[in-house]
Coordinates of C-alpha atoms in Angstrom, one line a residue:
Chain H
X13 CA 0.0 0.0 0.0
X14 CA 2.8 2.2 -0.1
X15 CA 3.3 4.3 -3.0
X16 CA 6.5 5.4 -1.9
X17 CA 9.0 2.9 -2.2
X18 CA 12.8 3.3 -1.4
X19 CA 14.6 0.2 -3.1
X20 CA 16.8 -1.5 -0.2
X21 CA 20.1 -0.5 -2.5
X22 CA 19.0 3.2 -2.2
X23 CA 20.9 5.5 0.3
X24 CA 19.0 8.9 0.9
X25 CA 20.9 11.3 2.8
X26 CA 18.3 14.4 3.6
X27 CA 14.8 14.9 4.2
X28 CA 11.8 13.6 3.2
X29 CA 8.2 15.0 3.4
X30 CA 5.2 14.7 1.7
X31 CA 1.4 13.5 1.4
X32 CA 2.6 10.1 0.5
X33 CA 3.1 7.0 2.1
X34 CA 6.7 5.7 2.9
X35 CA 8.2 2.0 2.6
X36 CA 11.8 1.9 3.2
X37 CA 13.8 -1.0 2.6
X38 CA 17.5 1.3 2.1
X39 CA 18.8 3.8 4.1
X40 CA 17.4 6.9 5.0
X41 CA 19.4 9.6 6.8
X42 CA 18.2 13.2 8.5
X43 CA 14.8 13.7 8.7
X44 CA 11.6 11.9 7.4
X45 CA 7.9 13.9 7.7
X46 CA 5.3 12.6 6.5
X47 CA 1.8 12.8 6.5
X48 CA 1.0 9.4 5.9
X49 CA 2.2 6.2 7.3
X50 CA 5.6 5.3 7.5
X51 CA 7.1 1.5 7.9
X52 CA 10.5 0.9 7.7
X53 CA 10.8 -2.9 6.1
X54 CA 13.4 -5.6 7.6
X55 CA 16.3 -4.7 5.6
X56 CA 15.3 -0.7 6.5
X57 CA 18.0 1.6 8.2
X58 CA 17.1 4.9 9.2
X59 CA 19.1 7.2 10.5
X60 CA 16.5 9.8 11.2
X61 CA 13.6 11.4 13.0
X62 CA 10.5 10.0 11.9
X63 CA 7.5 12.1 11.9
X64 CA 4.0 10.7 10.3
X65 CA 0.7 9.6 11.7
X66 CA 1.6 6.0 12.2
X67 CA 4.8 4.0 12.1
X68 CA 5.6 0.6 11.5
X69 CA 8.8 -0.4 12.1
X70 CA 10.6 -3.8 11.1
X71 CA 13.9 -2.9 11.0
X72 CA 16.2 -0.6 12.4
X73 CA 15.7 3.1 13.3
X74 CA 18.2 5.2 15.2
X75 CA 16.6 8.6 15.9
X76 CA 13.5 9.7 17.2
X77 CA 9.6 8.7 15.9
X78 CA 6.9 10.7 16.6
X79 CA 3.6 9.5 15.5
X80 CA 0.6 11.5 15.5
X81 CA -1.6 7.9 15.8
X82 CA 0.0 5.3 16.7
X83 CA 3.8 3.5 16.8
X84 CA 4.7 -0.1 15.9
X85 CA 7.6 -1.4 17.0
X86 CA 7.5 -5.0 15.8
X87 CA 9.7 -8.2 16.4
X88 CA 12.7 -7.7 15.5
X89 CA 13.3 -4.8 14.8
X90 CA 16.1 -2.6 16.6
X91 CA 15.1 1.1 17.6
X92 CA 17.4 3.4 19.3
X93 CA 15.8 7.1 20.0
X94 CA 12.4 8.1 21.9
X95 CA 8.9 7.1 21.0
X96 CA 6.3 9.6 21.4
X97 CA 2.8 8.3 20.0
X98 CA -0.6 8.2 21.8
X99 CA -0.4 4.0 20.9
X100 CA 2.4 2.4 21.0
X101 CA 3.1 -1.3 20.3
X102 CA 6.3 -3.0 21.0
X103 CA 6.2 -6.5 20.5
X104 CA 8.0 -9.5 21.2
X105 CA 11.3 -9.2 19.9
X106 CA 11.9 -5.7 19.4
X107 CA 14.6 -4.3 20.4
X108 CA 14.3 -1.1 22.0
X109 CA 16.3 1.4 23.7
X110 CA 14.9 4.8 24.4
X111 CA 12.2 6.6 26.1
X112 CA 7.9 6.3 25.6
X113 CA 6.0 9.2 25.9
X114 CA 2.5 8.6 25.1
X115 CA 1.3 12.1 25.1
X116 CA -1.6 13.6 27.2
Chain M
X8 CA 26.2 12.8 8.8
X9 CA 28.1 9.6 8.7
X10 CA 30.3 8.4 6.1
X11 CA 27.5 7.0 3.6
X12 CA 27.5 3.4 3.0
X13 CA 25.8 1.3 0.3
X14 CA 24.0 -1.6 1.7
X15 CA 24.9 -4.8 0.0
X16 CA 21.4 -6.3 0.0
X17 CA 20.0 -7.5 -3.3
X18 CA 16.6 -5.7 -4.1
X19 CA 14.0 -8.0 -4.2
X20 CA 11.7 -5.9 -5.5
X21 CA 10.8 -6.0 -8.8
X22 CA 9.1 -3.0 -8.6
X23 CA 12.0 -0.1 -8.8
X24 CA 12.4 2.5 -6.3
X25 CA 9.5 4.7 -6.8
X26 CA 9.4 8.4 -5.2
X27 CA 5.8 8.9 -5.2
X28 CA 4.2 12.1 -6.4
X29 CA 3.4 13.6 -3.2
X30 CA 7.2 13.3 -1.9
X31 CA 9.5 15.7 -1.1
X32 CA 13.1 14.5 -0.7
X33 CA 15.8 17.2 -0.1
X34 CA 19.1 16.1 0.3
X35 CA 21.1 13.2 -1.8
X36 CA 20.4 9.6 -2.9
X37 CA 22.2 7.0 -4.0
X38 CA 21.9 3.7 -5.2
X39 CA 22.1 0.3 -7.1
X40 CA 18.9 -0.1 -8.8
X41 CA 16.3 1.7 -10.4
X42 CA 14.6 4.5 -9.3
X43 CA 11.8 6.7 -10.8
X44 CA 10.7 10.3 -9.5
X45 CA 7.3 11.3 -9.8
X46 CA 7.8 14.0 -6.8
X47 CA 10.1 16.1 -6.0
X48 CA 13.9 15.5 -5.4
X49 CA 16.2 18.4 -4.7
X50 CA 19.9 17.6 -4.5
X51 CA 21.7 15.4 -6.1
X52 CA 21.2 11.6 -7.6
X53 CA 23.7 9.3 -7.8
X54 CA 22.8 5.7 -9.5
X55 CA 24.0 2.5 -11.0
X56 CA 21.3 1.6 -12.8
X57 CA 18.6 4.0 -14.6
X58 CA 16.4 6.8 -13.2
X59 CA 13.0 7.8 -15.1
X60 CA 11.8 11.1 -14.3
X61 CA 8.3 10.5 -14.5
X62 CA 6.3 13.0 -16.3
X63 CA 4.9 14.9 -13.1
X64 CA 8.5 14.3 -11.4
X65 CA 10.6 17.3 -10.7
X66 CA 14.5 17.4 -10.6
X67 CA 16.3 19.8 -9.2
X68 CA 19.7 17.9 -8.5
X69 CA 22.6 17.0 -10.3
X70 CA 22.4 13.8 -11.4
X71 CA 24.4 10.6 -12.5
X72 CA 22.9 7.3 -13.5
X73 CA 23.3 4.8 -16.1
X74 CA 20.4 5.4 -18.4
X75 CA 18.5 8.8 -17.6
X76 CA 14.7 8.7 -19.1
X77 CA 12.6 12.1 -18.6
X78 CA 9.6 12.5 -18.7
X79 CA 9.3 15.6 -16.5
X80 CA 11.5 18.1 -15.2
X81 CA 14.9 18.3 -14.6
X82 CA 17.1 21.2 -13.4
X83 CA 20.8 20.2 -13.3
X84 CA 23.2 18.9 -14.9
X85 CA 22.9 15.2 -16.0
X86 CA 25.6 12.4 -16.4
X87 CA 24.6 9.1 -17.6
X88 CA 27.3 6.2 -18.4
X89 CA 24.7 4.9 -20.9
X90 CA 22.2 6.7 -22.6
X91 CA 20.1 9.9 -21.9
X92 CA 16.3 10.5 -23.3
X93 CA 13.9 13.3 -23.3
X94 CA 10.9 12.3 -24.3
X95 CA 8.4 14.8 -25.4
X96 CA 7.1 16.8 -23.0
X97 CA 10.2 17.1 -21.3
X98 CA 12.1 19.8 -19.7
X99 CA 15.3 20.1 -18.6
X100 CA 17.6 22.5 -18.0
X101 CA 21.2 21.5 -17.9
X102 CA 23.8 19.7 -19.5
X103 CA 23.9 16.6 -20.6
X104 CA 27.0 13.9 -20.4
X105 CA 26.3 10.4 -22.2
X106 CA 27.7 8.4 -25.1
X107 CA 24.2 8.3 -26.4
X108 CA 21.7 11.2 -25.7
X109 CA 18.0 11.2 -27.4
X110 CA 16.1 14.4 -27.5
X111 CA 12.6 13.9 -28.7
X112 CA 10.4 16.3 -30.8
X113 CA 8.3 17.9 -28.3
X114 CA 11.4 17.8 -25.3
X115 CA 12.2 20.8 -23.8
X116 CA 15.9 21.5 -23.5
X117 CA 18.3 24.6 -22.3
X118 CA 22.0 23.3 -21.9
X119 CA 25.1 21.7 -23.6
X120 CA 25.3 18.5 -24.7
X121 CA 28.0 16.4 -24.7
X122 CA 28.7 13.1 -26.1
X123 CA 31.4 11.9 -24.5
X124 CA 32.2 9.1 -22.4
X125 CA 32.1 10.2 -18.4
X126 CA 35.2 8.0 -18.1
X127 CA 37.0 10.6 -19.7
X128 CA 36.6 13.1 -17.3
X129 CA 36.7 10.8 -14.5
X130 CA 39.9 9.1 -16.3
X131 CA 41.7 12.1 -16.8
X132 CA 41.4 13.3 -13.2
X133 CA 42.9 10.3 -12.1
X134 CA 45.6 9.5 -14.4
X135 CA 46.5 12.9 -14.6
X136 CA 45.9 13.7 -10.9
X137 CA 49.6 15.8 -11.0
X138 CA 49.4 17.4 -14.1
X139 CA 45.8 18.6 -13.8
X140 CA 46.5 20.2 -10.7
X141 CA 48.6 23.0 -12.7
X142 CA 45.4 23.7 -13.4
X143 CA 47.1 24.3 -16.6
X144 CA 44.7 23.2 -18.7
X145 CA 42.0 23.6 -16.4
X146 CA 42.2 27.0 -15.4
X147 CA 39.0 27.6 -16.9
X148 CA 37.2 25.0 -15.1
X149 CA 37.8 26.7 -11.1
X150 CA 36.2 26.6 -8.9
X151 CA 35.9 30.4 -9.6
X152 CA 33.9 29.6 -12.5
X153 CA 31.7 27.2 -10.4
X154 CA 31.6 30.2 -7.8
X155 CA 29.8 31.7 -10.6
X156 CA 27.3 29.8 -11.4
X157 CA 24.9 28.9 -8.1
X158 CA 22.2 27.7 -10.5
X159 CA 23.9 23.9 -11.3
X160 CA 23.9 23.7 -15.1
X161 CA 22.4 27.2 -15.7
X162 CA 25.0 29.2 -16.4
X163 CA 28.6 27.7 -15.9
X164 CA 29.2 24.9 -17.3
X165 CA 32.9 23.9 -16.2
X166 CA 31.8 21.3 -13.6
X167 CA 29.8 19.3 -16.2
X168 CA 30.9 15.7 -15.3
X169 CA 33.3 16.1 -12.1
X170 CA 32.7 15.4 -9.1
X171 CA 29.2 14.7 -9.7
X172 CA 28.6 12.0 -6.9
X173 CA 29.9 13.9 -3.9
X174 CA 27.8 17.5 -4.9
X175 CA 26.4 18.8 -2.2
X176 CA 22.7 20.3 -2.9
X177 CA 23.1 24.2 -4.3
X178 CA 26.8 24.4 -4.5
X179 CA 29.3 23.5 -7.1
X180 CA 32.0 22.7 -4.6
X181 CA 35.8 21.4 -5.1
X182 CA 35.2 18.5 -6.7
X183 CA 36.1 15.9 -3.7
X184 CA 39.6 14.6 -6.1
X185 CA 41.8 17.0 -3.7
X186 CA 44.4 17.0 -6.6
X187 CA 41.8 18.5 -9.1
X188 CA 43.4 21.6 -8.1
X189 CA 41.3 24.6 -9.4
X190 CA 43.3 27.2 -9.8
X191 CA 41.5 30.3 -11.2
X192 CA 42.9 32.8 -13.4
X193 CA 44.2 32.9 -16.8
X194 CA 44.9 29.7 -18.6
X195 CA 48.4 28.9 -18.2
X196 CA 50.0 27.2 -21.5
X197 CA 50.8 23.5 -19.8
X198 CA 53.8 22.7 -18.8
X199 CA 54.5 20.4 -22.0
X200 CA 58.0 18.6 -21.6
X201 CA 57.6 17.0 -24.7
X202 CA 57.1 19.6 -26.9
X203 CA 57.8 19.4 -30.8
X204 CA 58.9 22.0 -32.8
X205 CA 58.2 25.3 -32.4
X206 CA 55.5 24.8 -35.3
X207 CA 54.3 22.1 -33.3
X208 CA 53.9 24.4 -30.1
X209 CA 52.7 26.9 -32.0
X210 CA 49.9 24.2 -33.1
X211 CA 49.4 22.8 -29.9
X212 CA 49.4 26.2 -27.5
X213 CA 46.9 26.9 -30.1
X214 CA 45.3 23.5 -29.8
X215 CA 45.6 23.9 -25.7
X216 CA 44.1 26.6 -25.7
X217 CA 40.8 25.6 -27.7
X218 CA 40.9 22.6 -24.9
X219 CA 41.1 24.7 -22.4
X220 CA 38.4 26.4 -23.1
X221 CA 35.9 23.8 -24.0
X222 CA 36.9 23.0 -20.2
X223 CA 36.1 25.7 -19.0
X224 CA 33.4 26.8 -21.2
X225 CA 32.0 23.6 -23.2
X226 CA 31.1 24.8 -26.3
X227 CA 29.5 22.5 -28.8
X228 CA 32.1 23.4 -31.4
X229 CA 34.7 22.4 -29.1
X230 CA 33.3 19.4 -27.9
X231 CA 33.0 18.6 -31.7
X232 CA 36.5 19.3 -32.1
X233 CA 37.4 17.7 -28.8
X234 CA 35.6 14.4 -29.7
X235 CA 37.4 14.9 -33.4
X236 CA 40.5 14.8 -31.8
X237 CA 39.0 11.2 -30.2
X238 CA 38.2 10.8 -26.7
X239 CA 40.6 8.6 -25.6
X240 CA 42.0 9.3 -21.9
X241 CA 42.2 13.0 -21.2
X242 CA 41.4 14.5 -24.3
X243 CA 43.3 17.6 -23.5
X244 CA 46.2 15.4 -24.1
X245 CA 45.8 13.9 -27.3
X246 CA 46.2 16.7 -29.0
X247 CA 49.8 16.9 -27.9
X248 CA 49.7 13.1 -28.8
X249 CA 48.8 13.5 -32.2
X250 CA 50.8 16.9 -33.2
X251 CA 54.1 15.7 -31.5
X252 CA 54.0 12.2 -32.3
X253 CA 57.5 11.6 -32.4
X254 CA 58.4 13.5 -29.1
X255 CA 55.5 12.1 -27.1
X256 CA 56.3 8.8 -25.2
X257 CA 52.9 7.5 -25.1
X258 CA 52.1 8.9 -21.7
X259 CA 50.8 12.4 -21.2
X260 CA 52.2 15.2 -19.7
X261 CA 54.9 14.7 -17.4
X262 CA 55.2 17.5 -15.1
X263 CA 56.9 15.7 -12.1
X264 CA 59.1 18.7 -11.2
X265 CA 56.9 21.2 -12.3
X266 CA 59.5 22.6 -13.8
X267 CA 60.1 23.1 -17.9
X268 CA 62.7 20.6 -18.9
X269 CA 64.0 18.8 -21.2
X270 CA 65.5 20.2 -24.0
X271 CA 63.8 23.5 -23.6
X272 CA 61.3 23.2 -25.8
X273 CA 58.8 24.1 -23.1
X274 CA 61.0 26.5 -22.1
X275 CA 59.9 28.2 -25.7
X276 CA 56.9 26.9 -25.4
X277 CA 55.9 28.7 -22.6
X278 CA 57.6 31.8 -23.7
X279 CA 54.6 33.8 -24.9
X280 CA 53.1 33.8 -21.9
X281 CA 54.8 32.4 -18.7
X282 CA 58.7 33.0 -18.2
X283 CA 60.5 30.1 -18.8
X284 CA 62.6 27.7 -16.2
X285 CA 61.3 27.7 -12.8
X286 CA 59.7 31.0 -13.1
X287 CA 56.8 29.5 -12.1
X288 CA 56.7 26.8 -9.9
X289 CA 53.3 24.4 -10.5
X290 CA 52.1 22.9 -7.4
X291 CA 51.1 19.6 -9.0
X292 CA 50.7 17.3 -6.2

């Protein structure tokens, strides 16, 4: 369902925004905003702060995600930064370091 | 940012990298496999395989791939090892660097074109890391050219093909070969140590010079003249190569002591312009 697809080959060094939504199975680096849902596949690295309504994540993510709905963290997957969402799912088998902030 | 590293995983999509039409991506991407805009990429591109600029996909980067296939916009200058097309409806602003370029009826299209190989540049630089950094023959193509030109392929056109993968967005920077010395200025005659007659200097300042500008500047007529001349390895050599045939020792300029030697013919060579013998020391490392 993503329309957005960045090939796992692909390095992006910068930011992303836009109306779209995002699959990453490369590298992303600086800043991602988006105003649609983001998921970062298995082979996914991202290096960035992730802003977008909802975000799945797979693989790994070092920087901050911020989601306006919800946050999945899902097994195995490796995140590194804080987690601010109002739903938050980390399942069994992510690995996780960082803090949760679940808004109010 | 950290020292950017390819991953080495295969893509198994068969679908190529697609930047939809409500993306924005500022900043620079690289990869091994296709990819096709139909947003909005500023920066700079950097592939091995081809990019498609899709027909509502904006450009605004420099960009180097293997095949290059436009449909939509592109602003900046565009290197491709392959093949370049514009279809119709096309518009791109920008030079254009490929053994093979198509421009269809209908395409859009501000900028130089220029048909050789990118190896040559990219050959020359390397090959000829000392002698290009005289900036002899390059003089034209500085970095206070590039200074000129903010707008990437608008305008100056002397970083056409170098340093294309390490651009940083909006600025024609030192290309990141440290020994591509740019040294701004007047063109220097080169610091020939094989140098034929004085008919054959005469010829071949003469010849130099042309090069030197089609560096800097890129005229067609000189890249017509440039690729007449045959694009073998550094084309601002062959010239020499072919006019001085029996001084030249197969290999290019040979400026290890930056000094004019051998024989003197330099020496008078460089008369007209540049006093002779150690006058001028070239910083060529």
């Amino acid at each position: 369902m993503a329309s957005t697809v960045i090939g796992s080959t692909i390095v992006i060094e910068g930011e992303i925004s836009g109306e779209d939504s995002l699959l990453i199975h490369g590298t992303v680096r600086g800043r991602i905003d988006l105003r649609e849902r983001v998921e970062v596949a298995t082979d996914g690295v991202v290096e960035a702060s992730i802003v977008a309504p909802v975000v799945t994540v797979y693989g790994t993510v070092a920087g901050d995600i911020t989601a306006d709905e919800r946050a999945e963290l899902r097994a195995e997957c490796q995140v590194v930064g804080d987690v601010r969402a109002p739903r938050i799912l980390i399942a069994d088998g992510a690995a996780f370091k960082g803090r949760v902030d679940m808004g109010g | 940012m950290a020292t950017r590293q390819q991953t080495n995983k295969l893509s198994g999509d068969g679908n190529a990298t697609l930047i939809g039409e409500e993306i924005q991506v500022v900043g620079r991407i690289e990869g091994r496999e296709e990819l096709k805009v139909q947003g909005y990429v500023e920066g700079s591109i950097h592939l091995t395989e081809t990019l498609v600029v899709d027909k509502g996909g904006v450009v605004v980067a420099e960009v180097r791939a293997l095949d290059v296939v436009v449909y939509g916009i592109v602003i900046g200058d565009v290197v491709a090892d392959r093949r370049i097309v514009l279809h119709a409806g096309a518009r791109v602003v920008g030079d254009l660097k490929a053994p093979r370029v198509t421009i269809a009826g209908g395409a859009a299209f501000r900028g130089q074109v220029s048909m050789g190989t990118t190896t040559d540049d990219g050959q020359h630089e390397d090959t000829s890391g000392h002698r290009s950094g005289t900036g002899r023959w390059r003089g034209g193509s500085s970095s206070s050219r590039g200074g000129g030109g903010g707008a990437r392929g608008i305008g100056a056109r002397s970083r056409v093909s170098r340093g294309v993968s390490a651009k940083p967005a909006g600025a024609l920077s030192r290309s990141s070969r440290g020994h591509e010395v740019e040294e701004p200025g007047p063109r220097q005659p080169p610091l020939r140590k094989r140098i034929g007659r004085e008919v054959g200097r005469e010829r071949e300042v003469g010849r130099e010079r042309e090069v030197g500008r089609e560096r800097e500047v890129g005229r067609e007529r000189e890249v017509g003249r440039e690729r007449e001349v045959g694009r073998e390895a550094a084309p601002e050599q062959v010239p020499l190569e072919r006019f001085d045939s029996d001084e030249v020792d197969g290999d290019l300029i040979d400026v290890d002591d930056g000094m004019i030697t051998d024989g003197g013919k330099k020496k008078r060579a460089a008369s007209p312009r540049v006093p002779a013998r150690g006058k001028h020391r070239v910083d060529h490392a």
